Coordinates of C-alpha atoms and ligand atoms in Angstrom, one line a residue:
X512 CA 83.8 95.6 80.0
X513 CA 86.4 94.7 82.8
X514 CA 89.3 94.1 81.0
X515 CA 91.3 94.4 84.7
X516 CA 89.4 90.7 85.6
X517 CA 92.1 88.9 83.8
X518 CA 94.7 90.4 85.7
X519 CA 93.4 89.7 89.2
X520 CA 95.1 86.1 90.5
X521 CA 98.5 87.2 88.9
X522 CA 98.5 90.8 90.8
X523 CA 97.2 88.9 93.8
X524 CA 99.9 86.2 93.7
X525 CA 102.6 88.2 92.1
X526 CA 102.5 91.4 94.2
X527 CA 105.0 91.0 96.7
X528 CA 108.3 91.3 94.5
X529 CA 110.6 91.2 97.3
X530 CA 109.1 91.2 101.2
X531 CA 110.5 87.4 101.3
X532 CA 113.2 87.4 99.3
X533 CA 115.0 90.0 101.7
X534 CA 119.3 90.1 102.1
X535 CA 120.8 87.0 102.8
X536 CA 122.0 88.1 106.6
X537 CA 124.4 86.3 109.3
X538 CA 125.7 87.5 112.4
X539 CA 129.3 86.1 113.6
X540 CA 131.6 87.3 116.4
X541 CA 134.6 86.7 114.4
X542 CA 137.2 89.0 116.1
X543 CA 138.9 91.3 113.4
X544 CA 142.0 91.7 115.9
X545 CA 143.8 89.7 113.3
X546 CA 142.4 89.6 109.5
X547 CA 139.6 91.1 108.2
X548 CA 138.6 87.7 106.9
X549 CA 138.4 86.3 103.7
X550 CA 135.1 87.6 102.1
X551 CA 135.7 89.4 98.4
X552 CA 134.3 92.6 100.2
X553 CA 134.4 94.7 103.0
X554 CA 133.0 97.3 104.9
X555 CA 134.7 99.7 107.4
X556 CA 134.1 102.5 109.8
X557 CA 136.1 105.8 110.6
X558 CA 134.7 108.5 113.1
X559 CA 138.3 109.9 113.3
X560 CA 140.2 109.7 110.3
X561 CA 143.8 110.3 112.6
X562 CA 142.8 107.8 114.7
X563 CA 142.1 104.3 112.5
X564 CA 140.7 101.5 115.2
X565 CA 139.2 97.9 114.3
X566 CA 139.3 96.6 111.3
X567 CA 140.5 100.4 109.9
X568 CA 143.4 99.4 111.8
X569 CA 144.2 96.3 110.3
X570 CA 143.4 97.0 106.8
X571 CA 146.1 100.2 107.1
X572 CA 148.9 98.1 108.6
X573 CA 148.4 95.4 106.2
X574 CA 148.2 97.7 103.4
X575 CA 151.5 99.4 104.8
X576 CA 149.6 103.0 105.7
X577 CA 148.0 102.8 102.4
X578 CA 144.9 102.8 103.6
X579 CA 145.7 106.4 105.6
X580 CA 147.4 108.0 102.5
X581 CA 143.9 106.9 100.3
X582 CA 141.8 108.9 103.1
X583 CA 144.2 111.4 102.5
X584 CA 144.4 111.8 98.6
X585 CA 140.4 111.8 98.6
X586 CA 140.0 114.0 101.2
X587 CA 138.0 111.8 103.2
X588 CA 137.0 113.8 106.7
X589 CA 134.8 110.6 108.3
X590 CA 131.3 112.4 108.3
X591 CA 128.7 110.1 108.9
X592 CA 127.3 108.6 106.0
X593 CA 130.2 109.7 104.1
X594 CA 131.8 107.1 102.0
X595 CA 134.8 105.7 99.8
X596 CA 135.1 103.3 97.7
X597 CA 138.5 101.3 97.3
X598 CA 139.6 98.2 95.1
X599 CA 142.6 95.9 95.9
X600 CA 143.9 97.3 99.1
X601 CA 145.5 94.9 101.4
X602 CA 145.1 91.9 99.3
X603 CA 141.5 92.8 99.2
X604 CA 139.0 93.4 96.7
X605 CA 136.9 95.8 97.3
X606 CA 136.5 97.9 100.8
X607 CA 133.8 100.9 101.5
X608 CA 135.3 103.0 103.6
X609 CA 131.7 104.7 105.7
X610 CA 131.9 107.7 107.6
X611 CA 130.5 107.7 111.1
X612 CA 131.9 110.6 112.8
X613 CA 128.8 112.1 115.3
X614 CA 129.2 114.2 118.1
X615 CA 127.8 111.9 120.6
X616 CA 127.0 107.9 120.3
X617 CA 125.1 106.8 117.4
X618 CA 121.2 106.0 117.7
X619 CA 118.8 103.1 116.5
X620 CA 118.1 105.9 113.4
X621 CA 122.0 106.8 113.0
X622 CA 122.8 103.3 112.6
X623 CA 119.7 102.1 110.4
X624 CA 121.0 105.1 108.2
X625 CA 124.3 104.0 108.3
X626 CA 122.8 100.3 107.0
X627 CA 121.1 101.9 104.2
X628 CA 124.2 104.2 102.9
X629 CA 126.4 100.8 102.8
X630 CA 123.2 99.2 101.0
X631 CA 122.9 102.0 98.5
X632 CA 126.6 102.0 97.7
X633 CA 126.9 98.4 97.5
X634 CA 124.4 98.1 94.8
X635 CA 125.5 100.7 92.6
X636 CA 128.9 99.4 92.6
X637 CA 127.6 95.9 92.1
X638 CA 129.6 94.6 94.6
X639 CA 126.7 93.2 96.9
X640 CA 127.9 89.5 97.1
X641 CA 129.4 88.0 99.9
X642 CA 130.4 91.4 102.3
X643 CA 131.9 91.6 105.5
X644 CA 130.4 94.2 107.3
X645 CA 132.6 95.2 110.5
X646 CA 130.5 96.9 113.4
X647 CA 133.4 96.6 116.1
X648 CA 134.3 100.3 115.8
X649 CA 130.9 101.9 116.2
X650 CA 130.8 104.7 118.9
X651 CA 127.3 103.8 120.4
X652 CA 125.1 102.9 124.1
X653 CA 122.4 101.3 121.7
X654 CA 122.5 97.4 123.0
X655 CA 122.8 94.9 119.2
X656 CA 123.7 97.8 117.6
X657 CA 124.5 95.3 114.6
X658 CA 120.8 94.7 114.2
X659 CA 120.2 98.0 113.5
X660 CA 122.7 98.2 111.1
X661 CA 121.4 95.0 109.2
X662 CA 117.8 96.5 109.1
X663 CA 118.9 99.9 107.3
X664 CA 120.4 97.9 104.9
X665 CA 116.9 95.7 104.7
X666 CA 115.1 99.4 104.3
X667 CA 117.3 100.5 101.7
X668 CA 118.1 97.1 99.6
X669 CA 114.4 97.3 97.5
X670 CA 113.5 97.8 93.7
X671 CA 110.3 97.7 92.2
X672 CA 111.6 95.7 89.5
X673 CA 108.7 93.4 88.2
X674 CA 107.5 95.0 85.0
X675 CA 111.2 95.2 84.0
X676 CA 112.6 93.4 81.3
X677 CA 115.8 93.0 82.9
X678 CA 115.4 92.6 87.1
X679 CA 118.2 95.1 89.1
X680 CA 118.4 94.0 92.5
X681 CA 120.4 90.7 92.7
X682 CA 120.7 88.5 95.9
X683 CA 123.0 89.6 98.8
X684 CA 125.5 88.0 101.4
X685 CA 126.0 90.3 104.2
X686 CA 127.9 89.0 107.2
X687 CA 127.7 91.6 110.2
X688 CA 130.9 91.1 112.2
X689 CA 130.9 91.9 116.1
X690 CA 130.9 90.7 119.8
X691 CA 126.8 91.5 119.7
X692 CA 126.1 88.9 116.8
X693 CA 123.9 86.2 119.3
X694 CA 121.9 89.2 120.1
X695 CA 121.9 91.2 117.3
X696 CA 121.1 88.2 115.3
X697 CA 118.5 87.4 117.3
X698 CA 116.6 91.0 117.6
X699 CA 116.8 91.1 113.9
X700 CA 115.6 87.6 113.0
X701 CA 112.8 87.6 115.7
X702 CA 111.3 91.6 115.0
X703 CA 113.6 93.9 113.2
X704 CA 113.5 92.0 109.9
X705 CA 109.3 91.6 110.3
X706 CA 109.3 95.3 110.3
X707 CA 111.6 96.0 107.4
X708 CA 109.4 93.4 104.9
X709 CA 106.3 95.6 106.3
X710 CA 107.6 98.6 104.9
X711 CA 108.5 97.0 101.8
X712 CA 105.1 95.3 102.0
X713 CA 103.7 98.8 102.2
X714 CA 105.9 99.9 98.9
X715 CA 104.5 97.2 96.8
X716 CA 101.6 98.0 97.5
X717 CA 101.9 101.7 96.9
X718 CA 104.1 101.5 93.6
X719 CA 101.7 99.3 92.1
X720 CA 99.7 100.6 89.2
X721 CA 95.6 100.7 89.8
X722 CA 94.9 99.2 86.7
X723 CA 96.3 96.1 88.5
X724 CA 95.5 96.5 92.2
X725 CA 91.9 97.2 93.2
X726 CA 90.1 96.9 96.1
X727 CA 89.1 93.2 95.5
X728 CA 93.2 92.7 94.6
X729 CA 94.0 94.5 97.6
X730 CA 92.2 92.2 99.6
X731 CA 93.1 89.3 98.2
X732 CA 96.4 90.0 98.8
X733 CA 96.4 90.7 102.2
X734 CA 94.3 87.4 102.9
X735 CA 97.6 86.0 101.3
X736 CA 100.2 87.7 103.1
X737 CA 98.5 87.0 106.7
X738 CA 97.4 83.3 105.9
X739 CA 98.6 81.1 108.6
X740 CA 100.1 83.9 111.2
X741 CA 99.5 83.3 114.6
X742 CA 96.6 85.3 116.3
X743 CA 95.7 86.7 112.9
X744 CA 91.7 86.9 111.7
X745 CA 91.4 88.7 107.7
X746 CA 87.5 89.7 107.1
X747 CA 86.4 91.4 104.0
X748 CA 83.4 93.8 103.9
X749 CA 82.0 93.5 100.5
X750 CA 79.2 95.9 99.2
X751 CA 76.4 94.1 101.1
X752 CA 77.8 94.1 104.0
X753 CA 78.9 98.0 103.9
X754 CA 75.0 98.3 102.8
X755 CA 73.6 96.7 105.4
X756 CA 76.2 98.6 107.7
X757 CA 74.9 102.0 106.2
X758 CA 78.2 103.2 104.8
X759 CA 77.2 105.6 102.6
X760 CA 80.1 107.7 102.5
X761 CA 82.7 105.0 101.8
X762 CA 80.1 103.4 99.0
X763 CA 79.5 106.8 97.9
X764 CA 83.3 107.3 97.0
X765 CA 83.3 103.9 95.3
X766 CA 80.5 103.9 93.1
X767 CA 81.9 105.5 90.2
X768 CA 84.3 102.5 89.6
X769 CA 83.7 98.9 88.2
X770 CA 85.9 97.9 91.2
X771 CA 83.8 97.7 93.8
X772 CA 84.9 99.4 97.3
X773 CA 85.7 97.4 100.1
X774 CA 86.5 96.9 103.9
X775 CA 89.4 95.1 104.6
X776 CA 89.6 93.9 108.4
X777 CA 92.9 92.4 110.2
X778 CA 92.3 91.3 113.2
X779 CA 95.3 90.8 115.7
X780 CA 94.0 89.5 119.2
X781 CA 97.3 88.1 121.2
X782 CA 96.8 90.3 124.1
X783 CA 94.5 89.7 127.2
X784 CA 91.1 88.6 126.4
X785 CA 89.3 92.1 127.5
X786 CA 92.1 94.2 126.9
X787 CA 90.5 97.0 124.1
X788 CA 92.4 97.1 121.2
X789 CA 94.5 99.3 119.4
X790 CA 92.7 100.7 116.0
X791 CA 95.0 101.7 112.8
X792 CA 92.9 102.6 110.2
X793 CA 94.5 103.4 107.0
X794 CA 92.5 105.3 104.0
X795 CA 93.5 103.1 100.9
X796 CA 92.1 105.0 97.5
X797 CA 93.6 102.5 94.9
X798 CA 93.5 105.6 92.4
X799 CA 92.1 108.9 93.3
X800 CA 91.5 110.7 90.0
X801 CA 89.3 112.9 92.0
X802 CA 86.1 111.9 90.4
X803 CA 83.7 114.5 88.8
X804 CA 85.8 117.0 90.2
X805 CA 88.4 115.4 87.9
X806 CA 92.3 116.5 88.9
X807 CA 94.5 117.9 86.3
X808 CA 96.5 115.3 85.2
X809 CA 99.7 117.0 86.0
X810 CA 101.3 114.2 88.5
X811 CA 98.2 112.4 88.5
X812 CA 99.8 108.7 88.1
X813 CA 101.2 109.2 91.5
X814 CA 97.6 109.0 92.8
X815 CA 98.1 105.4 92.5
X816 CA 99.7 105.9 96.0
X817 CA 96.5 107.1 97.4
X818 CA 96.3 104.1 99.1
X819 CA 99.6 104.3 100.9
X820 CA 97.9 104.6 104.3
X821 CA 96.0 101.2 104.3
X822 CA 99.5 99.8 102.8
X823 CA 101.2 101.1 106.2
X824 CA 98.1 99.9 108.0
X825 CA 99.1 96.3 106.5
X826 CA 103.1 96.7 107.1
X827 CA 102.9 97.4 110.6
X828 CA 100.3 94.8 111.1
X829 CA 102.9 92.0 109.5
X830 CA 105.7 93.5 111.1
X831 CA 103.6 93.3 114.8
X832 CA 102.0 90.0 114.5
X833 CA 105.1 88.5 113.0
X834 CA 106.8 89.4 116.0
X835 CA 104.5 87.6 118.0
X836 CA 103.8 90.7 120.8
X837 CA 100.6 89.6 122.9
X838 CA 98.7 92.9 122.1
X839 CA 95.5 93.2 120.6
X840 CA 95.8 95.6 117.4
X841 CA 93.2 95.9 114.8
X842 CA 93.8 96.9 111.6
X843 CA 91.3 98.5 109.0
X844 CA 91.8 99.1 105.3
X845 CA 89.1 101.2 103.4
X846 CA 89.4 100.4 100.1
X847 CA 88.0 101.9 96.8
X848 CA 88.8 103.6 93.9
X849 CA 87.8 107.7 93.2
X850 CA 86.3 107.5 89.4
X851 CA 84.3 110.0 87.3
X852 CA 81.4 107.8 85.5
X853 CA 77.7 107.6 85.1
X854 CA 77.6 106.2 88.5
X855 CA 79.3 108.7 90.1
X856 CA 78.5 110.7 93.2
X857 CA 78.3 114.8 91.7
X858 CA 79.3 117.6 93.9
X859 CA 76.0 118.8 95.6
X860 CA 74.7 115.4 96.4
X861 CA 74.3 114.1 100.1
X862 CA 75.6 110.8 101.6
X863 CA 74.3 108.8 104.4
X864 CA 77.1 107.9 106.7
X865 CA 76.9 104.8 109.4
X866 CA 76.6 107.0 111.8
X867 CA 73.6 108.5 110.4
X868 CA 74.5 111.8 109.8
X869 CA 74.7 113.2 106.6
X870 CA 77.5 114.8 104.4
X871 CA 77.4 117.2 101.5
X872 CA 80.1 116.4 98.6
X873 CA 81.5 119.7 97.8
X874 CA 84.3 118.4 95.8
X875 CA 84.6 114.2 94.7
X876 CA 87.9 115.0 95.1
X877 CA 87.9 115.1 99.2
X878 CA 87.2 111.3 99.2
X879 CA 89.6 109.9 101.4
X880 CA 87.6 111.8 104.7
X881 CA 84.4 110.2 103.2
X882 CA 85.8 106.6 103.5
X883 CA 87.7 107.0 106.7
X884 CA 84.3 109.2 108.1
X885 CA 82.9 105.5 108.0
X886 CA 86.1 103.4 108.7
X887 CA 86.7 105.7 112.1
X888 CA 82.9 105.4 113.1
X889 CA 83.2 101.6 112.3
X890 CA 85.8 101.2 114.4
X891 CA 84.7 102.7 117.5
X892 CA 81.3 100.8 117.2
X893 CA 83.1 97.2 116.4
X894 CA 85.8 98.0 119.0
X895 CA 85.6 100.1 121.7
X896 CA 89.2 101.0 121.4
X897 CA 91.5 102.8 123.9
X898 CA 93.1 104.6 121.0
X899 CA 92.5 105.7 117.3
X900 CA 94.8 106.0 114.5
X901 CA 94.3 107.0 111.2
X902 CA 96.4 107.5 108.5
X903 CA 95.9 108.7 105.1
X904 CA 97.2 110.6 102.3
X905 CA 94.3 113.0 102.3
X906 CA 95.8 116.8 101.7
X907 CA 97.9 118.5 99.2
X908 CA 98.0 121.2 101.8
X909 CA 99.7 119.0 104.4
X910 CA 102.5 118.1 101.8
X911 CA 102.6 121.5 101.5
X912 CA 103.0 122.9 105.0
X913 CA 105.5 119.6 106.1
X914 CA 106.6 118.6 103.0
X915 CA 109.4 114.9 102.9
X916 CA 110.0 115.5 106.7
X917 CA 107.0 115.4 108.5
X918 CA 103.8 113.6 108.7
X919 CA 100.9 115.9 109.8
X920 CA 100.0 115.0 113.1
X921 CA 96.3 116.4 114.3
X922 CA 95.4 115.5 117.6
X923 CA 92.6 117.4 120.5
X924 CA 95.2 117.7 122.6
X925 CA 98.5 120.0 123.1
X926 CA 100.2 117.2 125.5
X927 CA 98.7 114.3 123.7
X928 CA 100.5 115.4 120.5
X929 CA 103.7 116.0 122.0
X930 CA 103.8 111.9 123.3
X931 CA 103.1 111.4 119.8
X932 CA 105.5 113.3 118.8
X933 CA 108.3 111.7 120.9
X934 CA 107.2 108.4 118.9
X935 CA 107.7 109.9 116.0
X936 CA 111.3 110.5 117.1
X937 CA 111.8 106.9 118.4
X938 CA 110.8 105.2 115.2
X939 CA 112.7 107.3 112.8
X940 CA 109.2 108.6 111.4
X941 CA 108.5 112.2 112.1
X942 CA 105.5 114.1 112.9
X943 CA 104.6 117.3 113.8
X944 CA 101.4 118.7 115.0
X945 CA 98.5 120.8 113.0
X946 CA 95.7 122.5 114.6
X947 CA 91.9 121.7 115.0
X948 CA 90.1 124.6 116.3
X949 CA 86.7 124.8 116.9
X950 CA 86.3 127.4 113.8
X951 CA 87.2 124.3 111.5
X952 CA 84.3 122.0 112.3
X953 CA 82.4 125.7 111.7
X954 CA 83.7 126.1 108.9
X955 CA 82.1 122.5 107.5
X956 CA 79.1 123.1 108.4
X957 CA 76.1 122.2 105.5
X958 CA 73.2 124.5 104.6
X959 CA 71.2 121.5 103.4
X960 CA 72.9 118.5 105.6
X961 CA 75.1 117.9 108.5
X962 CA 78.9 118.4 107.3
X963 CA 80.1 118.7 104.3
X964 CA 83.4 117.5 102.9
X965 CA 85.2 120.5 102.9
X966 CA 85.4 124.5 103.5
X967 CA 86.0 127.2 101.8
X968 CA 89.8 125.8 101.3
X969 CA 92.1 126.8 104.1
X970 CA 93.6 125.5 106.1
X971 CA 93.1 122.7 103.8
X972 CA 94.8 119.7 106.2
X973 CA 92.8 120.7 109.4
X974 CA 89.8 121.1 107.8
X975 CA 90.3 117.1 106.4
X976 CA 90.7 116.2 110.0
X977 CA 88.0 118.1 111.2
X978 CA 85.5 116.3 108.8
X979 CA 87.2 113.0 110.4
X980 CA 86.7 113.9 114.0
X981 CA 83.1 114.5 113.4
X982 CA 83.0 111.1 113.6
X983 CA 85.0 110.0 116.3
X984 CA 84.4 110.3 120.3
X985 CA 85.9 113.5 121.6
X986 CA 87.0 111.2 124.6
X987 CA 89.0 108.5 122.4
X988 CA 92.7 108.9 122.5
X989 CA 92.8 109.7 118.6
X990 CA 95.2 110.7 116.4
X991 CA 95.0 111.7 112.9
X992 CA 98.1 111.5 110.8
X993 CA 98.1 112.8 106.8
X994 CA 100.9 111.4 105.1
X995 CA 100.4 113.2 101.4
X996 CA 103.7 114.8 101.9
X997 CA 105.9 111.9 103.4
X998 CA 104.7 109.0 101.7
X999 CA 106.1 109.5 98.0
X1000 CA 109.8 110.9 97.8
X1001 CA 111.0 112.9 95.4
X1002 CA 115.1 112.0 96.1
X1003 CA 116.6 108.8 97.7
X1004 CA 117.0 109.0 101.8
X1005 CA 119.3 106.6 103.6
X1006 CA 116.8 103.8 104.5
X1007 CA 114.6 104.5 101.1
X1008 CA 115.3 104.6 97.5
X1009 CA 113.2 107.9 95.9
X1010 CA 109.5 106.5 95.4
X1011 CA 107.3 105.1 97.9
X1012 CA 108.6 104.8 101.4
X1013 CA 106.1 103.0 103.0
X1014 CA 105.9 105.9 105.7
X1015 CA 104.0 104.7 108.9
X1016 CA 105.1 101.0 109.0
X1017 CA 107.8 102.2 111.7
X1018 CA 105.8 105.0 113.1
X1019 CA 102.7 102.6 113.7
X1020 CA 104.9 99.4 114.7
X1021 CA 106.4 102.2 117.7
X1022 CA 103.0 103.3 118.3
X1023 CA 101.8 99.9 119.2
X1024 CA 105.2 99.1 121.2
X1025 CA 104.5 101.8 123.2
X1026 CA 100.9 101.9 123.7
X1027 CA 99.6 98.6 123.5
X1028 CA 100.3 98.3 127.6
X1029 CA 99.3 101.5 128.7
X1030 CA 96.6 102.3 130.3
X1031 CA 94.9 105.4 128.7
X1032 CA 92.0 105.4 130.5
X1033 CA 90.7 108.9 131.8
Ligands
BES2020 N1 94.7 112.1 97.6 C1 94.5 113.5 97.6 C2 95.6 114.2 98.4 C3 97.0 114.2 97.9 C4 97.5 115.2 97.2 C5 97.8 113.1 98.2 C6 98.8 115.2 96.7 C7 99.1 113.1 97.8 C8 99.6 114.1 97.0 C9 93.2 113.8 98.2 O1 92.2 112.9 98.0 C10 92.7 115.1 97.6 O2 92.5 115.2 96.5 N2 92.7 116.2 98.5 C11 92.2 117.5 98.0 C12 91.1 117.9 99.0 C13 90.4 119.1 98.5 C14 89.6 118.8 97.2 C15 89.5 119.6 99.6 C16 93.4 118.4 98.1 O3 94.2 118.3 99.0 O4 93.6 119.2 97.2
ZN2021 ZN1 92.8 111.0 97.6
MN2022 MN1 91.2 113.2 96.2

């Protein structure tokens, strides 16, 4: 019996607990030459604790040099990030002192970080009403550098509260004071701010239990989220259609569950009428227990994350169509869920994939290359596209070798992966490469069909791509991203409380920023 049923409008409906209701945020030019205004709380910037400027500057004469003696007592040396928390100085109530001493100007990720350290400390001293935030002071080239600011705080200001009793995160006020506010204001309320509720789109989504979202949820909820966006076109392959398609694989992974697999298709077509799209596909297991070859269940409710790359896949498209570029972008969600029943698939059996060629299942547990085997072939069929993403949570071995810093990054090419890599460093999302030599596809090879899903064990994350590439052109810009190490954190980071950090949204939104006008034809 599926008891899930009944839970399916609410999840659908009630999924996104706080993509909308983001920070209250204004942007004002208010001079602090004078007074630091009259807000209950304020935030600051020192890079050189001997040398107090802006609004430091005021808040210490006003205070009588209090202000320097504080730094002082509590040792306070200005290192970026660093911070300090005072009450009733100057008349005021409550002032966080930040750190942003660097050794050269600050950049889009220094100051997003330095967003998400004044988030973080405003919330856990509950003083997240109605703040003054003062950017004057800010050693940086970066134009708005306000907006920047205001969208680390957006990263960082998100709970998962909505099966608590009693809700955490409470509404905030932030004023951002400089000369920038007309442009920072507008940068932020016009992109910056699309690609912030995309990431926490993409946290929802991955924090949310399985018994409650399932393929059919999943879809139902993106069909909400992009209803009435500009440009934007939601299909949803249902079993039939995968049937009639020949997806094999990506039914084969599904089958075991009462929730049927599915393909979820967002189209994004702003750009010029024959310009080939950009593909992101994104694998999206809504739990992988591994199926007949069951996983321990050490850890195992974090596999309700398994779908974290479809998630991104569905953050970066809000955050790109919201913003209105005129791109084409595509993005594909394969959907299902990895369970051990009568139904099924067994280690030793062969699936048909669309493109024909077989596979081998050598573990149940290698699902995620199954679906995308299919999603990747789709893609290139449907599309033609001048370049391939795909993104996935697909190896313990990656999380391994790169652990909470880098996304594994598989590309055929030395110089292609190094581009990639400098996107990685423009959107604040790292990657760094793995190989694929020619002894991995060996190394898949089937006695009794084409490929099978994996080797002989390492190296575990190439071998995943491998089975992947098998199924896409060798001449198609492609790159492969596995995001089991990055896409769960163990600890807090500046612009993400510990938990899902919707990893990819930012790499993916740079991607298509960069990409979507160049010509990469060869
Ligand atoms: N979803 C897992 C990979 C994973 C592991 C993600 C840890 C996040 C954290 C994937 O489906 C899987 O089970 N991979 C296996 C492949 C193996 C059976 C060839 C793995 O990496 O162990
Ligand atoms: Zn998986
Ligand atoms: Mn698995």
């Amino acid at each position: 019996m599926k008891l899930t049923k009944l839970v399916v409008s609410l999840a659908a409906l009630g999924l996104s607990h706080c993509v909308l209701a983001s920070a209250d945020f204004s942007f004002s030019k208010q001079s602090s030459s004078d007074a630091v205004g009259n807000t209950p709380s304020h935030v600051i910037f020192i890079d050189d604790v001997d040398n107090l400027d802006g609004a430091a500057s005021i808040i210490n004469r006003a205070s009588n040099g209090e202000l320097t003696k504080l730094i002082e007592l509590n040792d306070f040396t200005g290192e970026a990030g660093s911070t300090l928390h005072l009450q009733m100085i100057a008349g005021v109530e409550s002032v966080l002192v930040v750190g942003s001493k660097h050794d050269g100007s600050l950049t889009k990720t220094d100051l997003q970080n330095l967003g998400g350290v004044i988030a973080a400390s405003l919330s856990s001293t509950k003083k997240d009403v109605d703040t003054t935030v003062h950017i004057d002071n800010l050693n940086t080239e970066i134009d708005a550098p306000s907006a920047f600011v205001a969208q680390g705080y957006h990263l960082r200001h998100y709970s998962f509260d909505k099966y608590k009793s009693v809700k955490d995160d409470g509404q905030s006020k932030v004023n951002f004071v400089n000369a920038d506010a007309d442009s920072a204001s507008a940068l932020y309320n016009n992109d910056l701010k699309y690609v912030a509720q995309g990431v926490h789109l993409a946290r929802d989504f991955a924090t949310e239990p399985g018994k409650s979202l399932y393929p059919e949820v999943f879809a139902d909820s993106i069909k909400a989220t992009f209803k009435g966006v500009d440009n934007i076109k939601v299909r949803v392959l249902d079993v039939d259609d995968m049937e009639k398609l020949n997806m094999g694989a990506h039914l084969g992974v599904g089958n075991g569950s009462i929730n049927d697999p599915n393909l979820i298709i967002v189209e994004y077509m702003a750009g010029e009428k024959d310009d080939a799209p950009i593909v992101l596909a994104g694998k999206g297991i809504t739990f992988d227990t591994g199926g007949i070859s069951l996983k321990n269940n050490d850890g195992m409710w974090a596999m309700k994350a398994d779908l974290s790359g479809a998630a991104a896949v569905a953050g970066a498209m809000h955050a790109i169509a919201n913003r209105g570029d005129k791109v084409n972008v595509v993005g594909l969600m394969g959907m299902a869920e990895n369970m051990p029943s009568q139904d099924a698939i067994r280690p030793g059996d062969v699936l048909e994939t669309m493109k024909g060629t077989t596979i081998e299942i050598i573990s149940t547990d290698a699902e995620g290359r199954l679906v995308l085997s299919d999603t990747v072939y789709y893609a290139q069929q449907e599309y033609s596209p001048k370049l391939l993403l795909n993104i996935a949570t697909l190896t313990g071995s990656a999380a391994r070798a790169l652990s909470d810093e880098y996304a594994a990054l598989v590309t055929r090419n030395f110089d292609f992966s190094s581009e990639i890599m400098q996107v990685g460093e423009r959107s604040g999302e790292h990657v760094w490469p793995l190989p694929l030599h020619p002894n991995h596809f060996d190394q898949i090879k089937s006695p009794i069909a084409d490929i099978k899903n994996s080797g002989a064990g390492n190296p575990g994350a190439s071998i995943g791509a491998a089975v992947i590439g098998t199924f896409v052109d060798e001449d198609l810009p492609w790159v492969h991203l596995d995001i089991a190490g990055v896409d769960w954190l163990s600890s807090e980071i500046d612009v993400a409380p510990k938990g899902s950090q919707g990893w990819g949204v930012r790499f993916m939104d740079q991607l298509v920023r960069d990409y979507a006008d160049k010509d990469l034809s060869r």
